[in-house]
mmCIF file of C-alpha atoms and ligand atoms in Angstrom:
data_model
loop_
_atom_site.group_PDB
_atom_site.id
_atom_site.type_symbol
_atom_site.label_atom_id
_atom_site.label_comp_id
_atom_site.label_asym_id
_atom_site.label_seq_id
_atom_site.Cartn_x
_atom_site.Cartn_y
_atom_site.Cartn_z
ATOM 1 C CA UNK O 161 104.008 -6.213 -40.856
ATOM 2 C CA UNK O 162 105.935 -4.122 -41.190
ATOM 3 C CA UNK O 163 102.996 -0.933 -39.622
ATOM 4 C CA UNK O 164 102.380 1.869 -42.583
ATOM 5 C CA UNK O 165 100.745 4.260 -40.846
ATOM 6 C CA UNK O 166 98.926 5.140 -37.528
ATOM 7 C CA UNK O 167 94.946 6.180 -37.831
ATOM 8 C CA UNK O 168 93.435 7.400 -35.417
ATOM 9 C CA UNK O 169 89.884 8.401 -33.132
ATOM 10 C CA UNK O 170 89.888 12.561 -32.782
ATOM 11 C CA UNK O 171 87.581 13.244 -30.926
ATOM 12 C CA UNK O 172 89.116 11.869 -26.609
ATOM 13 C CA UNK O 173 91.745 11.197 -27.694
ATOM 14 C CA UNK O 174 93.155 13.892 -29.954
ATOM 15 C CA UNK O 175 90.776 16.723 -28.552
ATOM 16 C CA UNK O 176 89.597 17.446 -25.816
ATOM 17 C CA UNK O 177 85.829 17.082 -26.878
ATOM 18 C CA UNK O 178 84.935 16.408 -23.056
ATOM 19 C CA UNK O 179 87.198 19.039 -21.205
ATOM 20 C CA UNK O 180 85.915 21.958 -24.407
ATOM 21 C CA UNK O 181 82.640 20.355 -24.584
ATOM 22 C CA UNK O 182 82.434 20.716 -20.720
ATOM 23 C CA UNK O 183 83.640 24.709 -20.684
ATOM 24 C CA UNK O 184 82.139 25.551 -22.972
ATOM 25 C CA UNK O 185 78.285 24.518 -22.580
ATOM 26 C CA UNK O 186 78.845 26.148 -19.354
ATOM 27 C CA UNK O 187 79.547 29.014 -20.732
ATOM 28 C CA UNK O 188 76.835 29.318 -22.884
ATOM 29 C CA UNK O 189 74.634 28.342 -19.964
ATOM 30 C CA UNK O 190 75.828 31.218 -18.339
ATOM 31 C CA UNK O 191 75.526 33.750 -20.763
ATOM 32 C CA UNK O 192 72.009 32.347 -21.121
ATOM 33 C CA UNK O 193 70.581 32.631 -17.804
ATOM 34 C CA UNK O 194 70.507 29.260 -17.118
ATOM 35 C CA UNK O 195 72.878 28.772 -14.804
ATOM 36 C CA UNK O 196 73.640 31.828 -12.353
ATOM 37 C CA UNK O 197 76.653 33.646 -13.417
ATOM 38 C CA UNK O 198 78.740 33.284 -10.092
ATOM 39 C CA UNK O 199 77.854 32.113 -7.042
ATOM 40 C CA UNK O 200 77.971 27.697 -6.333
ATOM 41 C CA UNK O 201 78.627 26.165 -9.141
ATOM 42 C CA UNK O 202 75.677 22.956 -7.852
ATOM 43 C CA UNK O 203 73.431 22.876 -11.253
ATOM 44 C CA UNK O 204 75.964 22.686 -12.734
ATOM 45 C CA UNK O 205 76.817 18.243 -13.125
ATOM 46 C CA UNK O 206 73.233 18.189 -13.492
ATOM 47 C CA UNK O 207 73.157 20.868 -16.452
ATOM 48 C CA UNK O 208 76.077 18.943 -18.110
ATOM 49 C CA UNK O 209 74.699 15.753 -17.585
ATOM 50 C CA UNK O 210 71.614 16.420 -19.303
ATOM 51 C CA UNK O 211 73.339 18.680 -21.917
ATOM 52 C CA UNK O 212 75.379 14.850 -23.003
ATOM 53 C CA UNK O 213 72.452 12.839 -22.054
ATOM 54 C CA UNK O 214 70.502 15.283 -25.774
ATOM 55 C CA UNK O 215 74.178 14.607 -27.793
ATOM 56 C CA UNK O 216 74.479 11.383 -27.329
ATOM 57 C CA UNK O 217 70.880 10.129 -28.253
ATOM 58 C CA UNK O 218 70.701 12.387 -30.412
ATOM 59 C CA UNK O 219 73.965 12.179 -31.874
ATOM 60 C CA UNK O 220 73.092 8.101 -32.532
ATOM 61 C CA UNK O 221 70.329 9.391 -34.691
ATOM 62 C CA UNK O 222 72.133 10.553 -36.548
ATOM 63 C CA UNK O 223 75.562 8.694 -36.879
ATOM 64 C CA UNK O 224 72.541 5.864 -38.028
ATOM 65 C CA UNK O 225 70.921 7.969 -40.736
ATOM 66 C CA UNK O 226 67.798 8.953 -38.838
ATOM 67 C CA UNK O 227 68.008 13.012 -39.060
ATOM 68 C CA UNK O 228 71.242 15.274 -40.872
ATOM 69 C CA UNK O 229 73.543 16.844 -38.863
ATOM 70 C CA UNK O 230 71.446 19.680 -38.840
ATOM 71 C CA UNK O 231 68.267 18.783 -37.546
ATOM 72 C CA UNK O 232 70.771 16.448 -34.797
ATOM 73 C CA UNK O 233 72.001 19.853 -33.323
ATOM 74 C CA UNK O 234 68.079 21.388 -32.656
ATOM 75 C CA UNK O 235 66.969 18.039 -31.190
ATOM 76 C CA UNK O 236 69.468 18.553 -29.115
ATOM 77 C CA UNK O 237 69.048 22.193 -27.882
ATOM 78 C CA UNK O 238 65.100 21.647 -27.076
ATOM 79 C CA UNK O 239 65.669 18.401 -25.917
ATOM 80 C CA UNK O 240 68.598 20.612 -23.265
ATOM 81 C CA UNK O 241 65.270 23.188 -23.004
ATOM 82 C CA UNK O 242 62.288 20.822 -22.779
ATOM 83 C CA UNK O 243 60.349 23.284 -25.347
ATOM 84 C CA UNK O 244 60.103 20.877 -27.642
ATOM 85 C CA UNK O 245 57.976 23.353 -29.981
ATOM 86 C CA UNK O 246 61.609 25.565 -30.393
ATOM 87 C CA UNK O 247 62.214 27.151 -33.817
ATOM 88 C CA UNK O 248 64.646 26.180 -36.737
ATOM 89 C CA UNK O 249 65.739 29.333 -36.759
ATOM 90 C CA UNK O 250 66.011 30.269 -32.428
ATOM 91 C CA UNK O 251 66.769 26.778 -32.174
ATOM 92 C CA UNK O 252 69.958 27.425 -35.249
ATOM 93 C CA UNK O 253 70.536 30.704 -33.044
ATOM 94 C CA UNK O 254 71.212 28.827 -29.861
ATOM 95 C CA UNK O 255 72.930 26.158 -31.391
ATOM 96 C CA UNK O 256 75.394 28.468 -32.922
ATOM 97 C CA UNK O 257 75.384 30.480 -29.720
ATOM 98 C CA UNK O 258 76.744 27.305 -27.529
ATOM 99 C CA UNK O 259 79.046 26.950 -31.221
ATOM 100 C CA UNK O 260 81.226 29.582 -30.015
ATOM 101 C CA UNK O 261 81.823 29.391 -26.633
ATOM 102 C CA UNK O 262 82.493 25.783 -26.928
ATOM 103 C CA UNK O 263 85.170 26.298 -30.022
ATOM 104 C CA UNK O 264 86.696 29.417 -28.160
ATOM 105 C CA UNK O 265 87.660 26.462 -25.413
ATOM 106 C CA UNK O 266 88.873 24.085 -28.177
ATOM 107 C CA UNK O 267 92.319 22.734 -26.401
ATOM 108 C CA UNK O 268 93.641 19.540 -27.703
ATOM 109 C CA UNK O 269 95.276 16.817 -24.666
ATOM 110 C CA UNK O 270 99.036 17.708 -23.723
ATOM 111 C CA UNK O 271 100.340 14.630 -25.432
ATOM 112 C CA UNK O 272 98.677 14.988 -28.258
ATOM 113 C CA UNK O 273 101.158 16.957 -30.312
ATOM 114 C CA UNK O 274 104.048 15.511 -28.760
ATOM 115 C CA UNK O 275 103.155 12.272 -30.181
ATOM 116 C CA UNK O 276 102.585 13.495 -33.798
ATOM 117 C CA UNK O 277 106.106 14.837 -33.470
ATOM 118 C CA UNK O 278 107.325 12.034 -32.085
ATOM 119 C CA UNK O 279 106.006 9.360 -35.128
ATOM 120 C CA UNK O 280 105.879 11.930 -37.491
ATOM 121 C CA UNK O 281 109.496 10.939 -39.913
ATOM 122 C CA UNK O 282 107.878 7.037 -39.250
ATOM 123 C CA UNK O 283 104.993 6.724 -39.971
ATOM 124 C CA UNK O 284 102.030 7.987 -42.506
ATOM 125 C CA UNK O 285 98.972 9.505 -40.072
ATOM 126 C CA UNK O 286 95.761 10.216 -41.112
ATOM 127 C CA UNK O 287 92.119 11.150 -39.811
ATOM 128 C CA UNK O 288 89.085 8.293 -38.911
ATOM 129 C CA UNK O 289 86.431 10.169 -36.862
ATOM 130 C CA UNK O 290 82.364 9.637 -37.248
ATOM 131 C CA UNK O 291 82.295 13.242 -36.889
ATOM 132 C CA UNK O 292 81.514 14.620 -40.600
ATOM 133 C CA UNK O 293 84.082 15.979 -43.181
ATOM 134 C CA UNK O 294 83.826 19.714 -42.163
ATOM 135 C CA UNK O 295 83.310 19.972 -38.172
ATOM 136 C CA UNK O 296 87.065 17.580 -38.123
ATOM 137 C CA UNK O 297 88.794 19.994 -40.893
ATOM 138 C CA UNK O 298 88.099 23.386 -39.427
ATOM 139 C CA UNK O 299 88.698 21.615 -35.785
ATOM 140 C CA UNK O 300 91.931 20.435 -37.226
ATOM 141 C CA UNK O 301 93.489 23.441 -38.514
ATOM 142 C CA UNK O 302 91.685 25.766 -36.293
ATOM 143 C CA UNK O 303 94.762 22.710 -33.670
ATOM 144 C CA UNK O 304 97.301 23.599 -35.710
ATOM 145 C CA UNK O 305 97.677 19.688 -35.977
ATOM 146 C CA UNK O 306 96.136 19.443 -39.714
ATOM 147 C CA UNK O 307 99.731 19.539 -41.180
ATOM 148 C CA UNK O 308 100.306 15.995 -38.825
ATOM 149 C CA UNK O 309 97.855 13.997 -41.706
ATOM 150 C CA UNK O 310 96.960 13.242 -45.143
ATOM 151 C CA UNK O 311 94.237 12.846 -44.905
ATOM 152 C CA UNK O 312 91.203 13.234 -42.737
ATOM 153 C CA UNK O 313 88.387 10.621 -43.716
ATOM 154 C CA UNK O 314 84.992 11.184 -41.755
ATOM 155 C CA UNK O 315 81.799 9.114 -41.653
ATOM 156 C CA UNK O 316 79.982 11.213 -43.840
ATOM 157 C CA UNK O 317 81.809 11.120 -46.573
ATOM 158 C CA UNK O 318 83.124 7.390 -46.651
ATOM 159 C CA UNK O 319 79.325 5.971 -45.916
ATOM 160 C CA UNK O 320 79.974 4.609 -43.080
ATOM 161 C CA UNK O 321 80.293 4.846 -39.693
ATOM 162 C CA UNK O 322 83.272 2.393 -36.576
ATOM 163 C CA UNK O 323 82.736 0.496 -35.720
ATOM 164 C CA UNK O 324 81.661 -1.226 -39.579
ATOM 165 C CA UNK O 325 84.817 -3.337 -40.624
ATOM 166 C CA UNK O 326 83.892 -0.939 -44.089
ATOM 167 C CA UNK O 327 85.185 2.182 -42.226
ATOM 168 C CA UNK O 328 88.100 1.077 -40.839
ATOM 169 C CA UNK O 329 88.891 -0.525 -44.138
ATOM 170 C CA UNK O 330 87.655 2.248 -46.589
ATOM 171 C CA UNK O 331 90.417 4.522 -44.231
ATOM 172 C CA UNK O 332 93.003 1.462 -45.098
ATOM 173 C CA UNK O 333 91.938 1.214 -48.449
ATOM 174 C CA UNK O 334 92.080 5.525 -49.393
ATOM 175 C CA UNK O 335 95.622 4.450 -47.523
ATOM 176 C CA UNK O 336 96.169 2.367 -49.409
ATOM 177 C CA UNK O 337 97.228 -0.193 -47.029
ATOM 178 C CA UNK O 338 96.195 -3.620 -46.033
ATOM 179 C CA UNK O 339 95.258 -3.497 -42.456
ATOM 180 C CA UNK O 340 97.565 -5.099 -40.986
ATOM 181 C CA UNK O 341 100.437 -2.033 -42.187
ATOM 182 C CA UNK O 342 97.387 0.729 -40.321
ATOM 183 C CA UNK O 343 97.565 0.971 -36.509
ATOM 184 C CA UNK O 344 94.147 2.285 -34.843
ATOM 185 C CA UNK O 345 94.396 4.406 -32.136
ATOM 186 C CA UNK O 346 90.885 5.936 -30.046
ATOM 187 C CA UNK O 347 89.368 5.995 -26.476
ATOM 188 C CA UNK O 348 86.781 3.689 -27.015
ATOM 189 C CA UNK O 349 86.934 0.673 -26.662
ATOM 190 C CA UNK O 350 83.948 -1.050 -28.703
ATOM 191 C CA UNK O 351 84.276 2.127 -31.609
ATOM 192 C CA UNK O 352 87.625 2.481 -31.811
ATOM 193 C CA UNK O 353 89.489 -0.552 -30.979
ATOM 194 C CA UNK O 354 87.284 -3.565 -30.973
ATOM 195 C CA UNK O 355 85.870 -2.116 -34.125
ATOM 196 C CA UNK O 356 89.429 -1.705 -35.351
ATOM 197 C CA UNK O 357 90.853 -5.358 -34.223
ATOM 198 C CA UNK O 358 87.420 -7.105 -35.907
ATOM 199 C CA UNK O 359 88.404 -5.252 -39.252
ATOM 200 C CA UNK O 360 92.003 -6.821 -38.911
ATOM 201 C CA UNK O 361 94.058 -3.060 -38.070
ATOM 202 C CA UNK O 362 96.373 -3.658 -34.702
ATOM 203 C CA UNK O 363 94.336 -1.952 -31.469
ATOM 204 C CA UNK O 364 95.329 0.109 -29.254
ATOM 205 C CA UNK O 365 92.762 1.350 -26.911
ATOM 206 C CA UNK O 366 93.505 4.531 -25.344
ATOM 207 C CA UNK O 367 91.750 4.647 -21.873
ATOM 208 C CA UNK O 368 93.289 7.829 -20.147
ATOM 209 C CA UNK O 369 90.501 7.188 -17.221
ATOM 210 C CA UNK O 370 92.532 4.284 -16.304
ATOM 211 C CA UNK O 371 88.774 2.159 -15.791
ATOM 212 C CA UNK O 372 90.176 -1.235 -17.054
ATOM 213 C CA UNK O 373 92.774 -1.487 -14.987
ATOM 214 C CA UNK O 374 90.342 -0.411 -12.339
ATOM 215 C CA UNK O 375 88.019 -2.408 -12.989
ATOM 216 C CA UNK O 376 90.683 -5.735 -13.109
ATOM 217 C CA UNK O 377 89.278 -6.841 -16.273
ATOM 218 C CA UNK O 378 91.296 -8.318 -18.824
ATOM 219 C CA UNK O 379 91.442 -6.295 -21.606
ATOM 220 C CA UNK O 380 89.502 -8.351 -24.788
ATOM 221 C CA UNK O 381 92.218 -10.648 -27.016
ATOM 222 C CA UNK O 382 94.288 -8.087 -30.036
ATOM 223 C CA UNK O 383 93.229 -5.177 -28.029
ATOM 224 C CA UNK O 384 96.438 -3.311 -26.878
ATOM 225 C CA UNK O 385 96.606 -0.927 -23.142
ATOM 226 C CA UNK O 386 97.654 2.371 -23.313
ATOM 227 C CA UNK O 387 97.056 4.998 -20.228
ATOM 228 C CA UNK O 388 98.179 7.941 -22.486
ATOM 229 C CA UNK O 389 99.926 8.955 -25.965
ATOM 230 C CA UNK O 390 102.713 9.538 -24.326
ATOM 231 C CA UNK O 391 103.446 5.153 -24.468
ATOM 232 C CA UNK O 392 102.688 5.201 -28.431
ATOM 233 C CA UNK O 393 105.592 4.828 -29.425
ATOM 234 C CA UNK O 394 106.985 2.163 -27.367
ATOM 235 C CA UNK O 395 104.226 0.508 -27.975
ATOM 236 C CA UNK O 396 103.985 0.034 -31.540
ATOM 237 C CA UNK O 397 107.439 -0.929 -31.226
ATOM 238 C CA UNK O 398 106.977 -4.221 -28.882
ATOM 239 C CA UNK O 399 104.150 -4.817 -30.930
ATOM 240 C CA UNK O 400 105.206 -4.499 -34.652
ATOM 241 C CA UNK O 401 109.055 -4.363 -35.144
ATOM 242 C CA UNK O 402 107.579 -0.424 -35.466
ATOM 243 C CA UNK O 403 111.043 1.934 -34.951
ATOM 244 C CA UNK O 404 113.587 -1.261 -37.026
ATOM 245 C CA UNK O 405 114.366 0.988 -40.002
ATOM 246 C CA UNK O 406 114.167 -1.614 -42.363
ATOM 247 C CA UNK O 407 110.275 -2.184 -41.939
ATOM 248 C CA UNK O 408 109.785 1.725 -42.616
ATOM 249 C CA UNK O 409 107.920 2.281 -45.892
HETATM 250 MG MG1 MG J 674 86.925 9.480 -29.542
#
């Protein structure tokens, strides 16, 4: 089956979410007086760990439809600060100051723009993300790569979040393609690769940290692993015949 589109995860796949969040959160904590402005950084990792734990818990509740996007942000601020009674207005203001530091720290991975450019003449490209459409659209604009994508599909507007098969199928339908014509690339083995595979797409797991190799575990059947995006064009050529002129578009 010819590959007609590459569907992308955004956070921690093309966009260095973890690095941007780390830099932004530390700047914010320092500005708020929660960490020493200068000097030894021994409190950094502990603070980041609590920050990420609050994010994971509350973002999961947002994805499950238990809270709205704004309330999930407020809950992250209250949980991290240990101030359950913080008012909505104060939580919004605190989170807003974090956002300013975070956005000033936004950065792509070095291999992202080159691979998007390399694939542009060969295949259609789109984003499928579990975050909110408005956020991801703005992020892509700021990062200067919005033009690489035909469309940006997010859980809030699709009504389904990865790894649900419906999310992948809705994205394929939006592109007017069958799952067999679409490759999905993402950094999470379960949410991205297994979800995509189970929905009938060609699943590529971007394992930047090399966790799969270190664990020495066999890859789940039907999942391809790459350690960096520079490997993607060659992988697509191998597994799908992609790149042969007769199969393109
Ligand atoms: Mg991701």
